């Protein structure tokens, strides 16, 4: 079965600390796509990154970096030098090829609180 | 302005009432989705529609209904049959599985 696990329910850090959000997925597909979304207090989900199953190259975007490892079925997200504005709920998601459509399977989210 | 618009932002429902949540998009996407978010449970798919006049049940469709009479509109009705409707509802569009989904700002529904 397709599944996404975010074992960390809540993480609290102090500004400027580095923090890693874990994501482990399960899928029978050989081709699949993984996503990270940020949900600030306003509620809207903001897209952060997309990764396909054939591209295991790590990616860095400013203070954000992602580590994709097929061998461990993980797609972890690291924020370097965290800031208060990073406080949000972060979701990892897997794109599933359904019978009639493609849908996203979400993890339960990790709430990140960054304190000044 | 392009995007997805959900309304209202907050909605209160009395027990036994049906309420309809609006989702409108002007991005000309065919596929639209409704997700429900509960604390600690992530997002779960309620209904989706690939084309006009067609829609399919998601994982938690019981107590909900939808329509897709126009490409740009995909309203969700929370019926009185939905026993626990208090939640945050998000509408989304997604072109293909390899593209990101775009979400509306959500509607927070509370039963009073």
Short mmCIF file of C-alpha atoms in Angstrom, two decimals:
data_model
loop_
_atom_site.label_atom_id
_atom_site.label_comp_id
_atom_site.label_asym_id
_atom_site.label_seq_id
_atom_site.Cartn_x
_atom_site.Cartn_y
_atom_site.Cartn_z
CA UNK A 1 0.00 0.00 0.00
CA UNK A 2 1.06 3.55 -0.64
CA UNK A 3 1.96 5.32 2.55
CA UNK A 4 3.90 8.30 3.82
CA UNK A 5 5.20 8.42 7.38
CA UNK A 6 6.34 11.52 9.18
CA UNK A 7 7.25 10.20 12.59
CA UNK A 8 8.06 13.59 14.10
CA UNK A 9 4.81 15.18 15.24
CA UNK A 10 6.36 18.36 16.55
CA UNK A 11 9.84 19.85 16.65
CA UNK A 12 10.95 22.92 18.55
CA UNK A 13 14.24 24.67 17.91
CA UNK A 14 15.85 27.99 18.64
CA UNK A 15 16.61 30.36 15.80
CA UNK A 16 19.78 29.59 13.83
CA UNK A 17 19.68 25.91 14.68
CA UNK A 18 19.61 23.40 11.85
CA UNK A 19 16.64 21.05 11.78
CA UNK A 20 15.82 17.95 9.74
CA UNK A 21 12.30 16.76 9.04
CA UNK A 22 12.02 13.08 8.27
CA UNK A 23 9.85 11.45 5.63
CA UNK A 24 9.62 7.74 4.86
CA UNK A 25 7.42 6.41 2.10
CA UNK A 26 6.09 3.11 0.81
CA UNK A 27 5.05 2.43 -2.76
CA UNK A 28 4.89 -0.43 -5.24
CA UNK A 29 5.31 1.91 -8.20
CA UNK A 30 8.69 2.06 -9.89
CA UNK A 31 7.94 5.58 -11.05
CA UNK A 32 6.68 7.94 -8.42
CA UNK A 33 6.97 11.52 -7.29
CA UNK A 34 7.61 13.01 -3.87
CA UNK A 35 6.72 16.47 -2.65
CA UNK A 36 7.19 18.72 0.34
CA UNK A 37 4.64 21.37 1.26
CA UNK A 38 4.67 24.07 3.91
CA UNK A 39 1.49 25.11 5.71
CA UNK A 40 1.87 28.41 7.57
CA UNK A 41 -0.72 29.50 10.14
CA UNK A 42 -2.82 31.04 7.34
CA UNK A 43 -3.64 27.49 6.21
CA UNK A 44 -2.75 27.50 2.54
CA UNK A 45 -0.33 24.79 1.44
CA UNK A 46 2.78 26.15 -0.23
CA UNK A 47 4.72 23.92 -2.61
CA UNK A 48 8.42 23.56 -1.77
CA UNK A 49 9.89 20.81 -3.93
CA UNK A 50 9.13 17.91 -6.26
CA UNK A 51 11.39 14.91 -6.84
CA UNK A 52 10.88 11.98 -9.19
CA UNK A 53 12.00 8.48 -8.36
CA UNK A 54 14.76 8.44 -10.97
CA UNK A 55 16.51 11.51 -9.68
CA UNK A 56 18.37 10.86 -6.46
CA UNK A 57 20.43 13.98 -6.66
CA UNK A 58 20.16 16.05 -3.52
CA UNK A 59 18.88 19.55 -3.92
CA UNK A 60 19.68 22.79 -2.17
CA UNK A 61 17.64 25.96 -2.36
CA UNK A 62 18.93 28.68 -0.10
CA UNK A 63 18.59 27.46 3.47
CA UNK A 64 16.55 24.45 2.38
CA UNK A 65 17.99 21.12 1.29
CA UNK A 66 16.51 17.74 0.51
CA UNK A 67 18.07 14.30 0.77
CA UNK A 68 16.39 11.59 -1.31
CA UNK A 69 17.54 8.00 -0.71
CA UNK A 70 15.70 5.23 -2.53
CA UNK A 71 17.60 2.58 -0.62
CA UNK A 72 15.91 3.66 2.61
CA UNK A 73 12.73 5.06 1.00
CA UNK A 74 13.36 8.41 2.61
CA UNK A 75 13.04 12.01 1.46
CA UNK A 76 14.27 14.17 4.32
CA UNK A 77 14.13 17.95 4.48
CA UNK A 78 16.73 20.08 6.26
CA UNK A 79 16.45 23.74 7.14
CA UNK A 80 19.78 25.37 7.88
CA UNK A 81 20.00 28.31 10.26
CA UNK A 82 16.28 28.22 11.00
CA UNK A 83 14.29 31.41 11.35
CA UNK A 84 11.05 32.26 13.12
CA UNK A 85 9.33 32.55 9.73
CA UNK A 86 10.03 28.85 9.17
CA UNK A 87 7.47 28.02 11.86
CA UNK A 88 4.77 26.01 10.12
CA UNK A 89 3.48 22.52 9.54
CA UNK A 90 5.42 20.65 6.88
CA UNK A 91 3.92 17.85 4.83
CA UNK A 92 5.62 15.21 2.77
CA UNK A 93 3.50 13.69 -0.01
CA UNK A 94 3.69 10.87 -2.54
CA UNK A 95 1.99 11.01 -5.92
CA UNK A 96 0.10 7.83 -6.62
CA UNK A 97 -0.99 6.69 -10.07
CA UNK A 98 -4.59 5.66 -9.49
CA UNK A 99 -7.03 3.88 -11.74
CA UNK A 100 -8.63 7.09 -12.96
CA UNK A 101 -6.49 9.82 -11.61
CA UNK A 102 -3.35 10.79 -9.83
CA UNK A 103 -3.68 11.80 -6.22
CA UNK A 104 -1.42 12.83 -3.42
CA UNK A 105 -0.87 10.67 -0.36
CA UNK A 106 0.09 12.91 2.53
CA UNK A 107 1.98 12.22 5.70
CA UNK A 108 0.50 13.46 8.96
CA UNK A 109 2.78 16.47 8.99
CA UNK A 110 5.48 17.82 11.29
CA UNK A 111 4.85 21.00 13.20
CA UNK A 112 8.02 23.07 13.40
CA UNK A 113 8.27 25.83 15.97
CA UNK A 114 11.26 28.13 15.79
CA UNK A 115 11.76 30.31 18.83
CA UNK A 116 13.70 33.58 18.80
CA UNK B 1 -5.12 37.29 -10.89
CA UNK B 2 -4.70 33.57 -11.51
CA UNK B 3 -5.30 30.96 -8.91
CA UNK B 4 -7.74 29.02 -6.81
CA UNK B 5 -10.34 30.77 -4.70
CA UNK B 6 -12.15 29.10 -1.86
CA UNK B 7 -15.03 30.66 -0.01
CA UNK B 8 -16.00 31.29 2.62
CA UNK B 9 -12.90 31.24 4.79
CA UNK B 10 -14.93 30.35 7.88
CA UNK B 11 -18.26 28.56 7.93
CA UNK B 12 -20.51 27.56 10.76
CA UNK B 13 -23.13 24.89 10.41
CA UNK B 14 -25.91 23.80 12.65
CA UNK B 15 -26.36 20.10 13.10
CA UNK B 16 -28.63 18.64 10.44
CA UNK B 17 -27.90 21.31 7.87
CA UNK B 18 -26.27 20.94 4.51
CA UNK B 19 -23.61 23.50 3.60
CA UNK B 20 -21.74 24.11 0.37
CA UNK B 21 -18.12 25.12 0.08
CA UNK B 22 -17.05 26.96 -3.03
CA UNK B 23 -13.91 26.33 -5.09
CA UNK B 24 -13.21 28.33 -8.24
CA UNK B 25 -10.12 28.31 -10.45
CA UNK B 26 -9.08 30.33 -13.47
CA UNK B 27 -5.99 28.32 -14.35
CA UNK B 28 -7.85 26.24 -16.92
CA UNK B 29 -6.94 22.94 -15.24
CA UNK B 30 -9.10 19.91 -15.83
CA UNK B 31 -8.44 18.06 -12.57
CA UNK B 32 -9.74 19.39 -9.28
CA UNK B 33 -9.61 17.81 -5.82
CA UNK B 34 -11.16 18.23 -2.38
CA UNK B 35 -9.15 17.30 0.70
CA UNK B 36 -10.09 17.28 4.35
CA UNK B 37 -7.56 18.10 7.06
CA UNK B 38 -7.96 17.07 10.70
CA UNK B 39 -5.41 17.72 13.43
CA UNK B 40 -2.71 15.08 13.39
CA UNK B 41 -4.12 13.28 10.36
CA UNK B 42 -2.71 15.09 7.40
CA UNK B 43 -4.87 15.57 4.32
CA UNK B 44 -7.34 12.99 3.07
CA UNK B 45 -9.00 12.94 -0.34
CA UNK B 46 -12.78 13.40 -0.41
CA UNK B 47 -13.67 13.72 -4.11
CA UNK B 48 -11.93 14.51 -7.34
CA UNK B 49 -12.94 15.43 -10.87
CA UNK B 50 -10.93 14.97 -14.03
CA UNK B 51 -13.35 16.59 -16.48
CA UNK B 52 -16.61 18.47 -16.53
CA UNK B 53 -19.67 16.44 -15.56
CA UNK B 54 -17.56 13.66 -14.13
CA UNK B 55 -16.24 13.06 -10.62
CA UNK B 56 -15.05 10.19 -8.47
CA UNK B 57 -15.07 9.33 -4.79
CA UNK B 58 -11.89 9.60 -2.85
CA UNK B 59 -10.97 7.87 0.39
CA UNK B 60 -13.55 9.54 2.65
CA UNK B 61 -16.51 10.48 0.42
CA UNK B 62 -19.31 9.42 2.77
CA UNK B 63 -21.46 12.36 3.81
CA UNK B 64 -20.21 14.59 1.01
CA UNK B 65 -21.37 15.40 -2.51
CA UNK B 66 -19.90 17.40 -5.39
CA UNK B 67 -20.78 18.70 -8.82
CA UNK B 68 -18.71 19.73 -11.81
CA UNK B 69 -20.96 21.63 -14.17
CA UNK B 70 -18.24 24.04 -15.23
CA UNK B 71 -14.53 23.54 -15.66
CA UNK B 72 -13.68 26.38 -13.30
CA UNK B 73 -15.97 25.37 -10.45
CA UNK B 74 -16.01 22.34 -8.15
CA UNK B 75 -18.30 22.96 -5.13
CA UNK B 76 -18.38 20.56 -2.20
CA UNK B 77 -21.55 19.98 -0.19
CA UNK B 78 -21.22 18.69 3.35
CA UNK B 79 -24.48 16.92 4.03
CA UNK B 80 -26.22 16.15 7.29
CA UNK B 81 -25.06 12.56 6.82
CA UNK B 82 -21.49 13.60 7.59
CA UNK B 83 -21.26 12.82 11.30
CA UNK B 84 -18.13 14.76 12.09
CA UNK B 85 -17.85 17.63 9.63
CA UNK B 86 -15.77 20.01 11.71
CA UNK B 87 -12.48 20.25 9.81
CA UNK B 88 -10.36 22.33 7.46
CA UNK B 89 -11.22 21.78 3.79
CA UNK B 90 -8.78 22.38 0.98
CA UNK B 91 -9.43 22.48 -2.74
CA UNK B 92 -6.59 21.75 -5.16
CA UNK B 93 -5.75 21.41 -8.81
CA UNK B 94 -3.03 19.24 -10.28
CA UNK B 95 -2.19 18.73 -13.90
CA UNK B 96 -0.31 15.44 -13.71
CA UNK B 97 1.29 13.25 -11.07
CA UNK B 98 4.66 14.78 -11.81
CA UNK B 99 3.52 18.33 -11.21
CA UNK B 100 2.84 20.04 -7.96
CA UNK B 101 -0.69 20.57 -6.75
CA UNK B 102 -1.90 24.12 -6.18
CA UNK B 103 -4.12 24.66 -3.18
CA UNK B 104 -6.72 27.21 -2.24
CA UNK B 105 -6.63 29.01 1.07
CA UNK B 106 -9.07 26.62 2.64
CA UNK B 107 -12.42 26.77 4.43
CA UNK B 108 -12.66 26.06 8.12
CA UNK B 109 -16.01 24.46 8.88
CA UNK B 110 -17.34 24.29 12.42
CA UNK B 111 -20.51 22.61 13.59
CA UNK B 112 -22.29 24.61 16.27
#
